[in-house]
Structure formats: structure tokens, C-alpha cells
PDB file of C-alpha atoms in Angstrom:
ATOM      1  CA  UNK A   1     -19.610 -48.968 -22.126  1.00  0.00           C
ATOM      2  CA  UNK A   2     -23.102 -49.499 -20.760  1.00  0.00           C
ATOM      3  CA  UNK A   3     -25.306 -46.877 -19.208  1.00  0.00           C
ATOM      4  CA  UNK A   4     -25.116 -48.574 -15.809  1.00  0.00           C
ATOM      5  CA  UNK A   5     -21.320 -48.428 -15.819  1.00  0.00           C
ATOM      6  CA  UNK A   6     -21.216 -44.851 -17.081  1.00  0.00           C
ATOM      7  CA  UNK A   7     -23.645 -43.382 -14.576  1.00  0.00           C
ATOM      8  CA  UNK A   8     -21.355 -43.444 -11.467  1.00  0.00           C
ATOM      9  CA  UNK A   9     -18.639 -41.665 -13.385  1.00  0.00           C
ATOM     10  CA  UNK A  10     -21.063 -38.985 -14.473  1.00  0.00           C
ATOM     11  CA  UNK A  11     -22.294 -38.541 -10.919  1.00  0.00           C
ATOM     12  CA  UNK A  12     -18.713 -38.155  -9.716  1.00  0.00           C
ATOM     13  CA  UNK A  13     -18.010 -35.615 -12.442  1.00  0.00           C
ATOM     14  CA  UNK A  14     -21.185 -33.696 -11.605  1.00  0.00           C
ATOM     15  CA  UNK A  15     -20.347 -33.561  -7.883  1.00  0.00           C
ATOM     16  CA  UNK A  16     -16.772 -32.426  -8.572  1.00  0.00           C
ATOM     17  CA  UNK A  17     -17.930 -29.763 -11.031  1.00  0.00           C
ATOM     18  CA  UNK A  18     -20.566 -28.443  -8.617  1.00  0.00           C
ATOM     19  CA  UNK A  19     -18.030 -28.266  -5.789  1.00  0.00           C
ATOM     20  CA  UNK A  20     -15.577 -26.425  -8.029  1.00  0.00           C
ATOM     21  CA  UNK A  21     -18.274 -24.003  -9.179  1.00  0.00           C
ATOM     22  CA  UNK A  22     -19.333 -23.396  -5.568  1.00  0.00           C
ATOM     23  CA  UNK A  23     -15.729 -22.632  -4.648  1.00  0.00           C
ATOM     24  CA  UNK A  24     -15.400 -20.177  -7.536  1.00  0.00           C
ATOM     25  CA  UNK A  25     -18.661 -18.457  -6.549  1.00  0.00           C
ATOM     26  CA  UNK A  26     -17.374 -18.206  -2.967  1.00  0.00           C
ATOM     27  CA  UNK A  27     -14.197 -16.541  -4.235  1.00  0.00           C
ATOM     28  CA  UNK A  28     -16.237 -14.080  -6.281  1.00  0.00           C
ATOM     29  CA  UNK A  29     -18.434 -13.280  -3.284  1.00  0.00           C
ATOM     30  CA  UNK A  30     -15.341 -12.736  -1.150  1.00  0.00           C
ATOM     31  CA  UNK A  31     -13.999 -10.282  -3.722  1.00  0.00           C
ATOM     32  CA  UNK A  32     -17.260  -8.330  -3.576  1.00  0.00           C
ATOM     33  CA  UNK A  33     -16.931  -8.188   0.208  1.00  0.00           C
ATOM     34  CA  UNK A  34     -13.336  -7.004  -0.189  1.00  0.00           C
ATOM     35  CA  UNK A  35     -14.554  -4.344  -2.610  1.00  0.00           C
ATOM     36  CA  UNK A  36     -17.060  -3.030  -0.063  1.00  0.00           C
ATOM     37  CA  UNK A  37     -14.332  -2.996   2.602  1.00  0.00           C
ATOM     38  CA  UNK A  38     -11.956  -1.150   0.236  1.00  0.00           C
ATOM     39  CA  UNK A  39     -14.553   1.492  -0.592  1.00  0.00           C
ATOM     40  CA  UNK A  40     -15.163   2.074   3.115  1.00  0.00           C
ATOM     41  CA  UNK A  41     -11.408   2.372   3.677  1.00  0.00           C
ATOM     42  CA  UNK A  42     -11.056   4.898   0.854  1.00  0.00           C
ATOM     43  CA  UNK A  43     -13.967   6.943   2.212  1.00  0.00           C
ATOM     44  CA  UNK A  44     -12.435   7.025   5.681  1.00  0.00           C
ATOM     45  CA  UNK A  45      -9.027   7.916   4.235  1.00  0.00           C
ATOM     46  CA  UNK A  46     -10.483  10.765   2.162  1.00  0.00           C
ATOM     47  CA  UNK A  47     -12.175  12.151   5.260  1.00  0.00           C
ATOM     48  CA  UNK A  48      -8.890  11.917   7.168  1.00  0.00           C
ATOM     49  CA  UNK A  49      -6.938  13.689   4.420  1.00  0.00           C
ATOM     50  CA  UNK A  50      -9.460  16.528   4.223  1.00  0.00           C
ATOM     51  CA  UNK A  51      -9.868  17.046   7.976  1.00  0.00           C
ATOM     52  CA  UNK A  52      -8.299  19.936   9.840  1.00  0.00           C
ATOM     53  CA  UNK A  53      -4.770  19.299  11.076  1.00  0.00           C
ATOM     54  CA  UNK A  54      -4.356  18.267  14.721  1.00  0.00           C
ATOM     55  CA  UNK A  55      -1.259  18.558  16.943  1.00  0.00           C
ATOM     56  CA  UNK A  56       1.314  15.872  16.139  1.00  0.00           C
ATOM     57  CA  UNK A  57       2.886  15.800  19.595  1.00  0.00           C
ATOM     58  CA  UNK A  58       1.485  12.859  21.545  1.00  0.00           C
ATOM     59  CA  UNK A  59      -1.010  12.158  18.783  1.00  0.00           C
ATOM     60  CA  UNK A  60      -2.617   8.676  19.019  1.00  0.00           C
ATOM     61  CA  UNK A  61      -3.601   9.170  15.404  1.00  0.00           C
ATOM     62  CA  UNK A  62      -4.110   6.768  12.553  1.00  0.00           C
ATOM     63  CA  UNK A  63      -1.731   6.824   9.572  1.00  0.00           C
ATOM     64  CA  UNK A  64      -2.255   9.675   7.111  1.00  0.00           C
ATOM     65  CA  UNK A  65      -3.938  11.907   9.669  1.00  0.00           C
ATOM     66  CA  UNK A  66      -3.224  15.568   8.932  1.00  0.00           C
ATOM     67  CA  UNK A  67      -1.097  16.959  11.766  1.00  0.00           C
ATOM     68  CA  UNK A  68       1.001  20.000  12.560  1.00  0.00           C
ATOM     69  CA  UNK A  69       4.068  20.511  14.706  1.00  0.00           C
ATOM     70  CA  UNK A  70       6.126  23.504  15.787  1.00  0.00           C
ATOM     71  CA  UNK A  71       9.771  23.805  16.761  1.00  0.00           C
ATOM     72  CA  UNK A  72      13.182  24.286  15.181  1.00  0.00           C
ATOM     73  CA  UNK A  73      14.917  22.004  12.716  1.00  0.00           C
ATOM     74  CA  UNK A  74      18.116  20.280  13.853  1.00  0.00           C
ATOM     75  CA  UNK A  75      19.737  20.350  10.420  1.00  0.00           C
ATOM     76  CA  UNK A  76      22.989  18.932  11.757  1.00  0.00           C
ATOM     77  CA  UNK A  77      21.099  15.655  12.370  1.00  0.00           C
ATOM     78  CA  UNK A  78      19.569  15.422   8.922  1.00  0.00           C
ATOM     79  CA  UNK A  79      19.259  11.935   7.429  1.00  0.00           C
ATOM     80  CA  UNK A  80      18.923  11.046   3.759  1.00  0.00           C
ATOM     81  CA  UNK A  81      16.791   8.059   2.795  1.00  0.00           C
ATOM     82  CA  UNK A  82      16.953   6.721  -0.739  1.00  0.00           C
ATOM     83  CA  UNK A  83      13.769   7.352  -2.692  1.00  0.00           C
ATOM     84  CA  UNK A  84      12.249   6.935  -6.128  1.00  0.00           C
ATOM     85  CA  UNK A  85       9.473   9.416  -6.862  1.00  0.00           C
ATOM     86  CA  UNK A  86       7.614  10.887  -9.805  1.00  0.00           C
ATOM     87  CA  UNK A  87      10.432  13.456  -9.855  1.00  0.00           C
ATOM     88  CA  UNK A  88      13.010  10.684 -10.339  1.00  0.00           C
ATOM     89  CA  UNK A  89      15.529   8.977  -8.053  1.00  0.00           C
ATOM     90  CA  UNK A  90      17.046  10.793  -5.106  1.00  0.00           C
ATOM     91  CA  UNK A  91      16.552  11.077  -1.373  1.00  0.00           C
ATOM     92  CA  UNK A  92      13.993  11.931   1.256  1.00  0.00           C
ATOM     93  CA  UNK A  93      15.335  14.512   3.695  1.00  0.00           C
ATOM     94  CA  UNK A  94      14.417  13.524   7.258  1.00  0.00           C
ATOM     95  CA  UNK A  95      15.190  16.229   9.788  1.00  0.00           C
ATOM     96  CA  UNK A  96      14.348  16.290  13.511  1.00  0.00           C
ATOM     97  CA  UNK A  97      11.957  19.045  14.483  1.00  0.00           C
ATOM     98  CA  UNK A  98      12.693  19.825  18.117  1.00  0.00           C
ATOM     99  CA  UNK A  99       9.947  21.468  20.123  1.00  0.00           C
ATOM    100  CA  UNK A 100       8.528  21.579  23.633  1.00  0.00           C
ATOM    101  CA  UNK A 101       7.054  18.098  23.267  1.00  0.00           C
ATOM    102  CA  UNK A 102      10.322  16.549  22.110  1.00  0.00           C
ATOM    103  CA  UNK A 103      11.630  15.634  18.664  1.00  0.00           C
ATOM    104  CA  UNK A 104       9.619  14.498  15.654  1.00  0.00           C
ATOM    105  CA  UNK A 105      11.251  13.314  12.456  1.00  0.00           C
ATOM    106  CA  UNK A 106       9.963  15.375   9.562  1.00  0.00           C
ATOM    107  CA  UNK A 107      10.240  14.092   6.024  1.00  0.00           C
ATOM    108  CA  UNK A 108      10.780  17.544   4.566  1.00  0.00           C
ATOM    109  CA  UNK A 109      10.589  16.191   1.038  1.00  0.00           C
ATOM    110  CA  UNK A 110      12.618  15.064  -1.936  1.00  0.00           C
ATOM    111  CA  UNK A 111      16.003  16.168  -3.257  1.00  0.00           C
ATOM    112  CA  UNK A 112      17.717  14.787  -6.392  1.00  0.00           C
ATOM    113  CA  UNK A 113      21.003  12.958  -6.036  1.00  0.00           C
ATOM    114  CA  UNK A 114      23.080  15.915  -7.180  1.00  0.00           C
ATOM    115  CA  UNK A 115      21.613  18.035  -4.360  1.00  0.00           C
ATOM    116  CA  UNK A 116      22.131  15.583  -1.509  1.00  0.00           C
ATOM    117  CA  UNK A 117      24.810  17.811   0.023  1.00  0.00           C
ATOM    118  CA  UNK A 118      23.086  20.386   2.264  1.00  0.00           C
ATOM    119  CA  UNK A 119      25.586  22.996   1.067  1.00  0.00           C
ATOM    120  CA  UNK A 120      23.971  22.851  -2.393  1.00  0.00           C
ATOM    121  CA  UNK A 121      20.582  23.786  -0.931  1.00  0.00           C
ATOM    122  CA  UNK A 122      21.581  26.092   1.882  1.00  0.00           C
ATOM    123  CA  UNK A 123      18.548  28.339   1.396  1.00  0.00           C
ATOM    124  CA  UNK A 124      16.307  25.460   2.402  1.00  0.00           C
ATOM    125  CA  UNK A 125      18.067  24.904   5.735  1.00  0.00           C
ATOM    126  CA  UNK A 126      15.581  27.097   7.557  1.00  0.00           C
ATOM    127  CA  UNK A 127      16.698  28.440  10.942  1.00  0.00           C
ATOM    128  CA  UNK A 128      14.526  29.445  13.858  1.00  0.00           C
ATOM    129  CA  UNK A 129      10.957  28.527  14.809  1.00  0.00           C
ATOM    130  CA  UNK A 130       8.837  26.893  12.131  1.00  0.00           C
ATOM    131  CA  UNK A 131       5.451  25.233  11.885  1.00  0.00           C
ATOM    132  CA  UNK A 132       5.103  22.138   9.725  1.00  0.00           C
ATOM    133  CA  UNK A 133       1.872  20.621   8.468  1.00  0.00           C
ATOM    134  CA  UNK A 134       1.732  17.195   6.902  1.00  0.00           C
ATOM    135  CA  UNK A 135       0.615  13.585   7.153  1.00  0.00           C
ATOM    136  CA  UNK A 136       1.439  11.298  10.054  1.00  0.00           C
ATOM    137  CA  UNK A 137       3.210   8.165   8.846  1.00  0.00           C
ATOM    138  CA  UNK A 138       4.185   4.931  10.556  1.00  0.00           C
ATOM    139  CA  UNK A 139       7.799   3.856  10.844  1.00  0.00           C
ATOM    140  CA  UNK A 140       9.301   1.657   8.117  1.00  0.00           C
ATOM    141  CA  UNK A 141      11.769  -0.615   9.925  1.00  0.00           C
ATOM    142  CA  UNK A 142      14.220  -2.981   8.310  1.00  0.00           C
ATOM    143  CA  UNK A 143      14.971  -1.423   4.965  1.00  0.00           C
ATOM    144  CA  UNK A 144      13.866  -2.098   1.410  1.00  0.00           C
ATOM    145  CA  UNK A 145      13.539  -5.292  -0.606  1.00  0.00           C
ATOM    146  CA  UNK A 146      16.902  -7.119  -0.505  1.00  0.00           C
ATOM    147  CA  UNK A 147      18.574  -4.046   1.031  1.00  0.00           C
ATOM    148  CA  UNK A 148      18.880  -3.538   4.766  1.00  0.00           C
ATOM    149  CA  UNK A 149      19.494  -0.188   6.375  1.00  0.00           C
ATOM    150  CA  UNK A 150      23.139   0.426   7.254  1.00  0.00           C
ATOM    151  CA  UNK A 151      23.250   3.004  10.062  1.00  0.00           C
ATOM    152  CA  UNK A 152      27.040   2.735  10.440  1.00  0.00           C
ATOM    153  CA  UNK A 153      27.546   3.462   6.749  1.00  0.00           C
ATOM    154  CA  UNK A 154      24.858   6.126   6.642  1.00  0.00           C
ATOM    155  CA  UNK A 155      22.843   4.229   4.040  1.00  0.00           C
ATOM    156  CA  UNK A 156      19.103   4.225   4.594  1.00  0.00           C
ATOM    157  CA  UNK A 157      16.552   2.543   2.348  1.00  0.00           C
ATOM    158  CA  UNK A 158      13.470   3.029   4.515  1.00  0.00           C
ATOM    159  CA  UNK A 159      12.240   5.596   7.000  1.00  0.00           C
ATOM    160  CA  UNK A 160      13.037   3.595  10.114  1.00  0.00           C
ATOM    161  CA  UNK A 161      12.179   6.048  12.881  1.00  0.00           C
ATOM    162  CA  UNK A 162      13.755   4.115  15.760  1.00  0.00           C
ATOM    163  CA  UNK A 163      16.902   3.340  13.778  1.00  0.00           C
ATOM    164  CA  UNK A 164      17.372   6.912  12.573  1.00  0.00           C
ATOM    165  CA  UNK A 165      16.639   8.356  16.016  1.00  0.00           C
ATOM    166  CA  UNK A 166      19.214   6.043  17.613  1.00  0.00           C
ATOM    167  CA  UNK A 167      21.862   6.838  15.014  1.00  0.00           C
ATOM    168  CA  UNK A 168      21.303  10.574  15.486  1.00  0.00           C
ATOM    169  CA  UNK A 169      21.153  10.488  19.276  1.00  0.00           C
ATOM    170  CA  UNK A 170      17.513  11.516  19.508  1.00  0.00           C
ATOM    171  CA  UNK A 171      16.239  10.174  22.793  1.00  0.00           C
ATOM    172  CA  UNK A 172      12.494  10.243  23.320  1.00  0.00           C
ATOM    173  CA  UNK A 173      11.674  10.952  19.669  1.00  0.00           C
ATOM    174  CA  UNK A 174       8.121  10.305  18.513  1.00  0.00           C
ATOM    175  CA  UNK A 175       7.656   6.759  17.151  1.00  0.00           C
ATOM    176  CA  UNK A 176       6.277   8.076  13.861  1.00  0.00           C
ATOM    177  CA  UNK A 177       7.348  10.612  11.270  1.00  0.00           C
ATOM    178  CA  UNK A 178       5.515  13.341   9.380  1.00  0.00           C
ATOM    179  CA  UNK A 179       5.483  13.804   5.620  1.00  0.00           C
ATOM    180  CA  UNK A 180       5.558  17.567   5.110  1.00  0.00           C
ATOM    181  CA  UNK A 181       2.961  19.048   2.782  1.00  0.00           C
ATOM    182  CA  UNK A 182       3.660  20.918  -0.444  1.00  0.00           C
ATOM    183  CA  UNK A 183       4.388  24.267   1.231  1.00  0.00           C
ATOM    184  CA  UNK A 184       7.463  25.482  -0.735  1.00  0.00           C
ATOM    185  CA  UNK A 185      10.795  25.592   1.053  1.00  0.00           C
ATOM    186  CA  UNK A 186      13.162  28.515   0.441  1.00  0.00           C
ATOM    187  CA  UNK A 187      15.259  27.767  -2.631  1.00  0.00           C
ATOM    188  CA  UNK A 188      12.738  25.145  -3.768  1.00  0.00           C
ATOM    189  CA  UNK A 189      14.305  22.188  -1.935  1.00  0.00           C
ATOM    190  CA  UNK A 190      13.382  19.824  -0.424  1.00  0.00           C
ATOM    191  CA  UNK A 191      10.158  19.301  -2.396  1.00  0.00           C
ATOM    192  CA  UNK A 192       7.355  18.263  -0.059  1.00  0.00           C
ATOM    193  CA  UNK A 193       3.844  17.030  -0.709  1.00  0.00           C
ATOM    194  CA  UNK A 194       4.854  13.935  -2.702  1.00  0.00           C
ATOM    195  CA  UNK A 195       3.078  11.423  -0.485  1.00  0.00           C
ATOM    196  CA  UNK A 196       1.240   8.891  -2.621  1.00  0.00           C
ATOM    197  CA  UNK A 197      -2.064   7.714  -1.142  1.00  0.00           C
ATOM    198  CA  UNK A 198      -3.551   5.126  -3.487  1.00  0.00           C
ATOM    199  CA  UNK A 199      -5.494   1.922  -3.011  1.00  0.00           C
ATOM    200  CA  UNK A 200      -5.806  -0.345  -6.073  1.00  0.00           C
ATOM    201  CA  UNK A 201      -9.394  -1.474  -6.534  1.00  0.00           C
ATOM    202  CA  UNK A 202      -9.571  -4.443  -8.902  1.00  0.00           C
ATOM    203  CA  UNK A 203     -11.981  -6.466  -6.787  1.00  0.00           C
ATOM    204  CA  UNK A 204     -14.931  -6.171  -9.184  1.00  0.00           C
ATOM    205  CA  UNK A 205     -12.791  -7.470 -12.057  1.00  0.00           C
ATOM    206  CA  UNK A 206     -11.618 -10.370  -9.891  1.00  0.00           C
ATOM    207  CA  UNK A 207     -15.190 -11.133  -8.808  1.00  0.00           C
ATOM    208  CA  UNK A 208     -16.452 -11.186 -12.387  1.00  0.00           C
ATOM    209  CA  UNK A 209     -13.549 -13.449 -13.324  1.00  0.00           C
ATOM    210  CA  UNK A 210     -14.434 -15.991 -10.621  1.00  0.00           C
ATOM    211  CA  UNK A 211     -18.151 -15.873 -11.483  1.00  0.00           C
ATOM    212  CA  UNK A 212     -17.360 -16.341 -15.173  1.00  0.00           C
ATOM    213  CA  UNK A 213     -15.173 -19.352 -14.429  1.00  0.00           C
ATOM    214  CA  UNK A 214     -17.975 -20.837 -12.305  1.00  0.00           C
ATOM    215  CA  UNK A 215     -20.422 -20.372 -15.185  1.00  0.00           C
ATOM    216  CA  UNK A 216     -17.952 -21.995 -17.579  1.00  0.00           C
ATOM    217  CA  UNK A 217     -17.558 -25.014 -15.284  1.00  0.00           C
ATOM    218  CA  UNK A 218     -21.328 -25.471 -15.014  1.00  0.00           C
ATOM    219  CA  UNK A 219     -21.720 -24.944 -18.742  1.00  0.00           C
ATOM    220  CA  UNK A 220     -19.092 -27.598 -19.468  1.00  0.00           C
ATOM    221  CA  UNK A 221     -20.846 -29.968 -17.058  1.00  0.00           C
ATOM    222  CA  UNK A 222     -24.208 -29.383 -18.737  1.00  0.00           C
ATOM    223  CA  UNK A 223     -22.685 -30.020 -22.158  1.00  0.00           C
ATOM    224  CA  UNK A 224     -21.008 -33.221 -20.940  1.00  0.00           C
ATOM    225  CA  UNK A 225     -24.201 -34.560 -19.351  1.00  0.00           C
ATOM    226  CA  UNK A 226     -26.275 -33.711 -22.414  1.00  0.00           C
ATOM    227  CA  UNK A 227     -23.759 -35.413 -24.681  1.00  0.00           C
ATOM    228  CA  UNK A 228     -23.721 -38.515 -22.447  1.00  0.00           C
ATOM    229  CA  UNK A 229     -27.538 -38.690 -22.416  1.00  0.00           C
ATOM    230  CA  UNK A 230     -27.671 -38.300 -26.185  1.00  0.00           C
ATOM    231  CA  UNK A 231     -25.132 -41.106 -26.630  1.00  0.00           C
ATOM    232  CA  UNK A 232     -27.104 -43.383 -24.270  1.00  0.00           C
ATOM    233  CA  UNK A 233     -30.336 -42.682 -26.133  1.00  0.00           C
ATOM    234  CA  UNK A 234     -28.649 -43.447 -29.458  1.00  0.00           C
ATOM    235  CA  UNK A 235     -27.434 -46.794 -28.146  1.00  0.00           C
ATOM    236  CA  UNK A 236     -30.855 -47.612 -26.751  1.00  0.00           C
ATOM    237  CA  UNK A 237     -32.604 -46.888 -30.053  1.00  0.00           C
TER     238      UNK A 237
END
């Protein structure tokens, strides 16, 4: 094949390789931007978690804001939501806390399967006025992956505030729930303070991967062009 016939193909290869490399560099740059955004999010979340608790009633707060609420637990309207935690499989215990501002669902914490019956943890069914501190959480409607909540059957796979409130006859309940902190309950159950707040940060690894691929594409292009020029020079000699 002559040099004049080869040259257009090389130009096409060079253009395609440069476009691919540019796309890979753009992806790497985007990952660095995502990394900066993630670090800002983590900083704001840390500040929120360490701030003083504010009243939960009527709170226009962001998720994971530390809040407090006072009232009395309506244990007869307790709802169990299936959960898997570092303590193993079991249930979250969601109990309405009824106060002057209305009802707020409190995720009092985790109980293992063998302690799902309130009678097995009677000491933890606190009566009278209480004050709860914890993290404000957004509702989780619908259910879990491949499993929908079944209010009629009493099977809950997510903390669906509206669904639970409707099934328990709680009119005017707050549209969010509160994860109680690790303050021990009498008898040791439920176990609060198990909220996991974690944000994976692999953006730098992803960025380096895209930049490395871009360098490999350009390196392969340089090798191909050099080999083509060497072959043309050999034929011309």
C-alpha cells in the first residue's frame, strides 16, 4: 500500500483516537468535580451531625439534622420494619411520639427477631413523658428491592411514614421520622444510635482510571504513527 493511500486512514485513526482521549479526559475531569462536590457534602453533613439539636416539631430541616422531641410513646401503635444491621437481622421499632405539636414517628432502634414481641422487652416500653434526641430522616415509601410494603399483613420493608401513619390511624403525623440516638432504653432494647451515615468516595480512583486510559490511547496512537512512518521510510529507501 502506498503512502498516499495510507495517509487518509492514519488521519482518520488520529482524529478518532484524539476524540476518544478527549472524552476520557472529560470523564476524569468530571470525576474530580464530583470529588469536590462530595467533600463539600461530607463537610456540611459533619457540621449538621455535630450541631446542637433543634426542635423536631415543624422543623423544615435537612435530612440528618439533629433534633429533639418531647411527648409520650403510643406503644399500642408500634410498627416493626424489617432491618439488617451490624447487630444482625431483625426489626426497627417505630413508635409514635405524641406531643403538643402532634405525632412524630420515632425509630427507637433495633430489636432481634426473637424479641419482636413487645412482651419480651416490656422494660423498654417506657410510659409517661419522654424526650428523644436523634436524626431527622426522610420517609422511605414503597418498600425494599423486590418487596413492597404490605400494610394489611403488617409486613413493612421500609420506613414509609405516610403508609405507617395511615395504617395506625395517625392523622396529622409529621412527614418524616426520627432515628433515636444511642441513649440506652430500659432493659437494653430497642438499641438506638445505629444510623449509618457514609458516603463512598472513589472519585479520585475513577479520575485516575480515565486519565490513564486517555494516556494509553494517545500512547497507542503515537506508536502506530511512528510505526507507519518508519515503514514508509523503509519503502522509500
